[in-house]
mmCIF file of C-alpha atoms and ligand atoms in Angstrom:
data_model
loop_
_atom_site.group_PDB
_atom_site.id
_atom_site.type_symbol
_atom_site.label_atom_id
_atom_site.label_comp_id
_atom_site.label_asym_id
_atom_site.label_seq_id
_atom_site.Cartn_x
_atom_site.Cartn_y
_atom_site.Cartn_z
ATOM 1 C CA MET A 232 11.196 -7.281 6.322
ATOM 2 C CA ALA A 233 11.947 -5.718 2.975
ATOM 3 C CA LEU A 234 9.276 -5.777 0.356
ATOM 4 C CA ARG A 235 10.462 -7.175 -2.895
ATOM 5 C CA TRP A 236 8.054 -7.581 -5.788
ATOM 6 C CA ARG A 237 7.785 -11.147 -7.067
ATOM 7 C CA SER A 238 5.693 -12.666 -9.845
ATOM 8 C CA SER A 239 3.405 -14.222 -7.220
ATOM 9 C CA PHE A 240 2.228 -10.639 -6.567
ATOM 10 C CA SER A 241 1.117 -10.175 -10.143
ATOM 11 C CA CYS A 242 -2.581 -9.463 -10.702
ATOM 12 C CA ASN A 243 -1.958 -9.858 -14.440
ATOM 13 C CA ILE A 244 -3.046 -6.291 -15.077
ATOM 14 C CA LYS A 245 -0.109 -4.178 -16.167
ATOM 15 C CA GLU A 246 -1.054 -0.822 -14.696
ATOM 16 C CA ILE A 247 -2.060 -2.401 -11.336
ATOM 17 C CA ASP A 248 1.197 -4.335 -11.132
ATOM 18 C CA ASN A 249 3.162 -1.200 -11.833
ATOM 19 C CA GLN A 250 1.329 0.673 -9.091
ATOM 20 C CA HIS A 251 1.964 -2.171 -6.637
ATOM 21 C CA LYS A 252 5.667 -2.111 -7.552
ATOM 22 C CA ARG A 253 5.703 1.611 -6.801
ATOM 23 C CA LEU A 254 4.163 0.967 -3.350
ATOM 24 C CA PHE A 255 6.935 -1.526 -2.649
ATOM 25 C CA GLU A 256 9.591 0.923 -3.798
ATOM 26 C CA ILE A 257 8.327 3.671 -1.526
ATOM 27 C CA SER A 258 8.039 1.426 1.546
ATOM 28 C CA SER A 259 11.561 0.055 0.966
ATOM 29 C CA LYS A 260 12.865 3.551 1.627
ATOM 30 C CA LEU A 261 11.793 3.037 5.229
ATOM 31 C CA ASN A 262 13.854 -0.107 5.471
ATOM 32 C CA ILE A 263 16.931 1.942 4.677
ATOM 33 C CA LEU A 264 16.072 4.634 7.235
ATOM 34 C CA ALA A 265 14.993 2.339 10.079
ATOM 35 C CA PRO A 266 18.358 0.886 11.236
ATOM 36 C CA ILE A 267 19.990 4.297 11.357
ATOM 37 C CA SER A 268 17.068 6.247 12.746
ATOM 38 C CA SER A 269 17.950 5.409 16.365
ATOM 39 C CA LYS A 270 21.418 6.973 15.976
ATOM 40 C CA ILE A 271 20.687 9.998 13.841
ATOM 41 C CA ASP A 272 17.492 12.010 13.750
ATOM 42 C CA PHE A 273 15.700 11.088 10.556
ATOM 43 C CA LYS A 274 12.309 12.295 11.687
ATOM 44 C CA ASP A 275 11.689 14.559 8.695
ATOM 45 C CA GLU A 276 12.800 11.937 6.193
ATOM 46 C CA ILE A 277 10.648 9.233 7.747
ATOM 47 C CA VAL A 278 7.591 11.437 7.939
ATOM 48 C CA GLU A 279 8.194 12.343 4.304
ATOM 49 C CA VAL A 280 8.289 8.687 3.236
ATOM 50 C CA ILE A 281 5.181 7.812 5.238
ATOM 51 C CA ASN A 282 3.435 10.745 3.625
ATOM 52 C CA GLU A 283 4.614 9.760 0.165
ATOM 53 C CA LEU A 284 3.339 6.223 0.708
ATOM 54 C CA LYS A 285 -0.019 7.498 2.036
ATOM 55 C CA GLU A 286 -0.455 9.794 -0.975
ATOM 56 C CA TYR A 287 0.445 7.113 -3.482
ATOM 57 C CA ALA A 288 -1.746 4.492 -1.697
ATOM 58 C CA ILE A 289 -4.710 6.882 -1.943
ATOM 59 C CA TYR A 290 -4.035 7.347 -5.640
ATOM 60 C CA HIS A 291 -3.712 3.588 -6.202
ATOM 61 C CA PHE A 292 -6.786 2.713 -4.153
ATOM 62 C CA ASP A 293 -8.813 5.259 -6.070
ATOM 63 C CA TYR A 294 -7.651 3.721 -9.365
ATOM 64 C CA GLU A 295 -8.647 0.219 -8.247
ATOM 65 C CA GLU A 296 -11.984 1.381 -6.850
ATOM 66 C CA LYS A 297 -12.916 3.227 -10.033
ATOM 67 C CA MET A 298 -12.135 0.086 -12.055
ATOM 68 C CA MET A 299 -14.118 -2.159 -9.748
ATOM 69 C CA GLN A 300 -17.049 0.221 -9.725
ATOM 70 C CA LYS A 301 -17.034 0.731 -13.482
ATOM 71 C CA PHE A 302 -17.307 -3.007 -14.159
ATOM 72 C CA ASN A 303 -19.583 -3.789 -11.179
ATOM 73 C CA PHE A 304 -17.159 -6.027 -9.348
ATOM 74 C CA GLU A 305 -19.268 -7.668 -6.627
ATOM 75 C CA ASP A 306 -16.746 -7.406 -3.771
ATOM 76 C CA PHE A 307 -16.229 -3.683 -4.369
ATOM 77 C CA GLU A 308 -17.669 -2.434 -1.046
ATOM 78 C CA LYS A 309 -15.712 -4.871 1.103
ATOM 79 C CA HIS A 310 -12.557 -4.082 -0.819
ATOM 80 C CA ARG A 311 -13.066 -0.349 -0.431
ATOM 81 C CA LEU A 312 -13.498 -0.679 3.368
ATOM 82 C CA GLN A 313 -10.097 -2.353 3.572
ATOM 83 C CA HIS A 314 -8.499 0.514 1.660
ATOM 84 C CA ASN A 315 -10.157 3.065 3.944
ATOM 85 C CA ALA A 316 -8.985 1.251 7.088
ATOM 86 C CA PHE A 317 -5.402 1.242 5.776
ATOM 87 C CA VAL A 318 -5.359 4.975 5.034
ATOM 88 C CA LYS A 319 -6.803 5.664 8.497
ATOM 89 C CA ARG A 320 -4.125 3.573 10.151
ATOM 90 C CA VAL A 321 -1.336 5.193 8.139
ATOM 91 C CA LEU A 322 -2.610 8.621 9.261
ATOM 92 C CA GLU A 323 -2.521 7.439 12.894
ATOM 93 C CA LEU A 324 1.007 6.027 12.487
ATOM 94 C CA GLU A 325 2.113 9.347 10.994
ATOM 95 C CA GLN A 326 0.777 11.203 14.078
ATOM 96 C CA GLU A 327 2.321 8.681 16.500
ATOM 97 C CA HIS A 328 5.667 8.996 14.795
ATOM 98 C CA LEU A 329 5.565 12.769 14.945
ATOM 99 C CA LYS A 330 4.891 12.497 18.695
ATOM 100 C CA PHE A 331 7.392 9.839 19.705
ATOM 101 C CA ASN A 332 10.058 9.521 17.007
ATOM 102 C CA ARG A 333 11.485 6.306 18.347
ATOM 103 C CA SER A 334 13.229 3.690 16.286
ATOM 104 C CA GLN A 335 10.676 1.220 17.667
ATOM 105 C CA THR A 336 7.925 3.252 16.088
ATOM 106 C CA VAL A 337 9.651 3.096 12.735
ATOM 107 C CA ILE A 338 10.033 -0.687 12.959
ATOM 108 C CA SER A 339 6.371 -1.113 13.875
ATOM 109 C CA ILE A 340 5.365 1.169 11.016
ATOM 110 C CA ILE A 341 7.411 -0.883 8.585
ATOM 111 C CA ASP A 342 5.974 -4.155 9.902
ATOM 112 C CA PHE A 343 2.451 -2.875 9.567
ATOM 113 C CA LEU A 344 2.919 -1.400 6.099
ATOM 114 C CA THR A 345 4.753 -4.334 4.582
ATOM 115 C CA GLY A 346 2.437 -6.861 6.232
ATOM 116 C CA TRP A 347 -0.714 -5.094 5.160
ATOM 117 C CA ILE A 348 0.348 -4.380 1.568
ATOM 118 C CA THR A 349 1.554 -7.960 1.023
ATOM 119 C CA ALA A 350 -1.576 -9.567 2.528
ATOM 120 C CA HIS A 351 -3.908 -7.191 0.744
ATOM 121 C CA ILE A 352 -2.452 -7.858 -2.698
ATOM 122 C CA LEU A 353 -2.285 -11.619 -2.161
ATOM 123 C CA LYS A 354 -5.718 -12.080 -0.546
ATOM 124 C CA THR A 355 -7.886 -9.163 -1.641
ATOM 125 C CA ASP A 356 -6.537 -7.730 -4.895
ATOM 126 C CA MET A 357 -6.117 -11.271 -6.283
ATOM 127 C CA LYS A 358 -9.898 -11.708 -6.098
ATOM 128 C CA TYR A 359 -10.385 -9.327 -9.063
ATOM 129 C CA LYS A 360 -7.601 -10.857 -11.156
ATOM 130 C CA ASP A 361 -9.728 -13.430 -13.019
ATOM 131 C CA PHE A 362 -12.741 -11.129 -13.077
ATOM 132 C CA PHE A 363 -10.850 -8.450 -15.000
ATOM 133 C CA ASN A 364 -8.847 -10.864 -17.132
ATOM 134 C CA ASP A 365 -12.073 -12.607 -18.177
ATOM 135 C CA ILE A 366 -13.505 -9.335 -19.544
ATOM 136 C CA GLY A 367 -10.274 -8.645 -21.431
ATOM 137 C CA ILE A 368 -8.491 -6.297 -19.013
ATOM 138 C CA TYR A 369 -4.834 -7.053 -18.629
HETATM 139 FE FE1 LIG B 1336 -3.825 -2.855 -4.879
HETATM 140 FE FE1 LIG B 1337 -6.843 -3.150 -3.237
#
């Protein structure tokens, strides 16, 4: 499943939306590599994209967490635990891929990444939308 940013993903905070769009852009690179990875060895490229996504996710999560903490958003701790679990899983996937390098691994990585990012934005990030908008942060 390719991730395409739609207005339903908007948290109505410009910088956050831009960062989410960037996450979608990076993960879409995997969708291009996945169908051809079984025929040609794209191990280095795939590992590179997973790493890029991991690094950018860490940057983005840190940005969100600092904002939530600064304004005492009540669900901060729960939200932060979700971020941590994602980074841990991406690290594991990276290791698994380095070991096995099968197209199946790539597909399961894409499924996990796209599923998690989509669900997290729609269910968890959305919880701070009104909170921040109400205090004038857009
Ligand atoms: Fe987010
Ligand atoms: Fe988040």
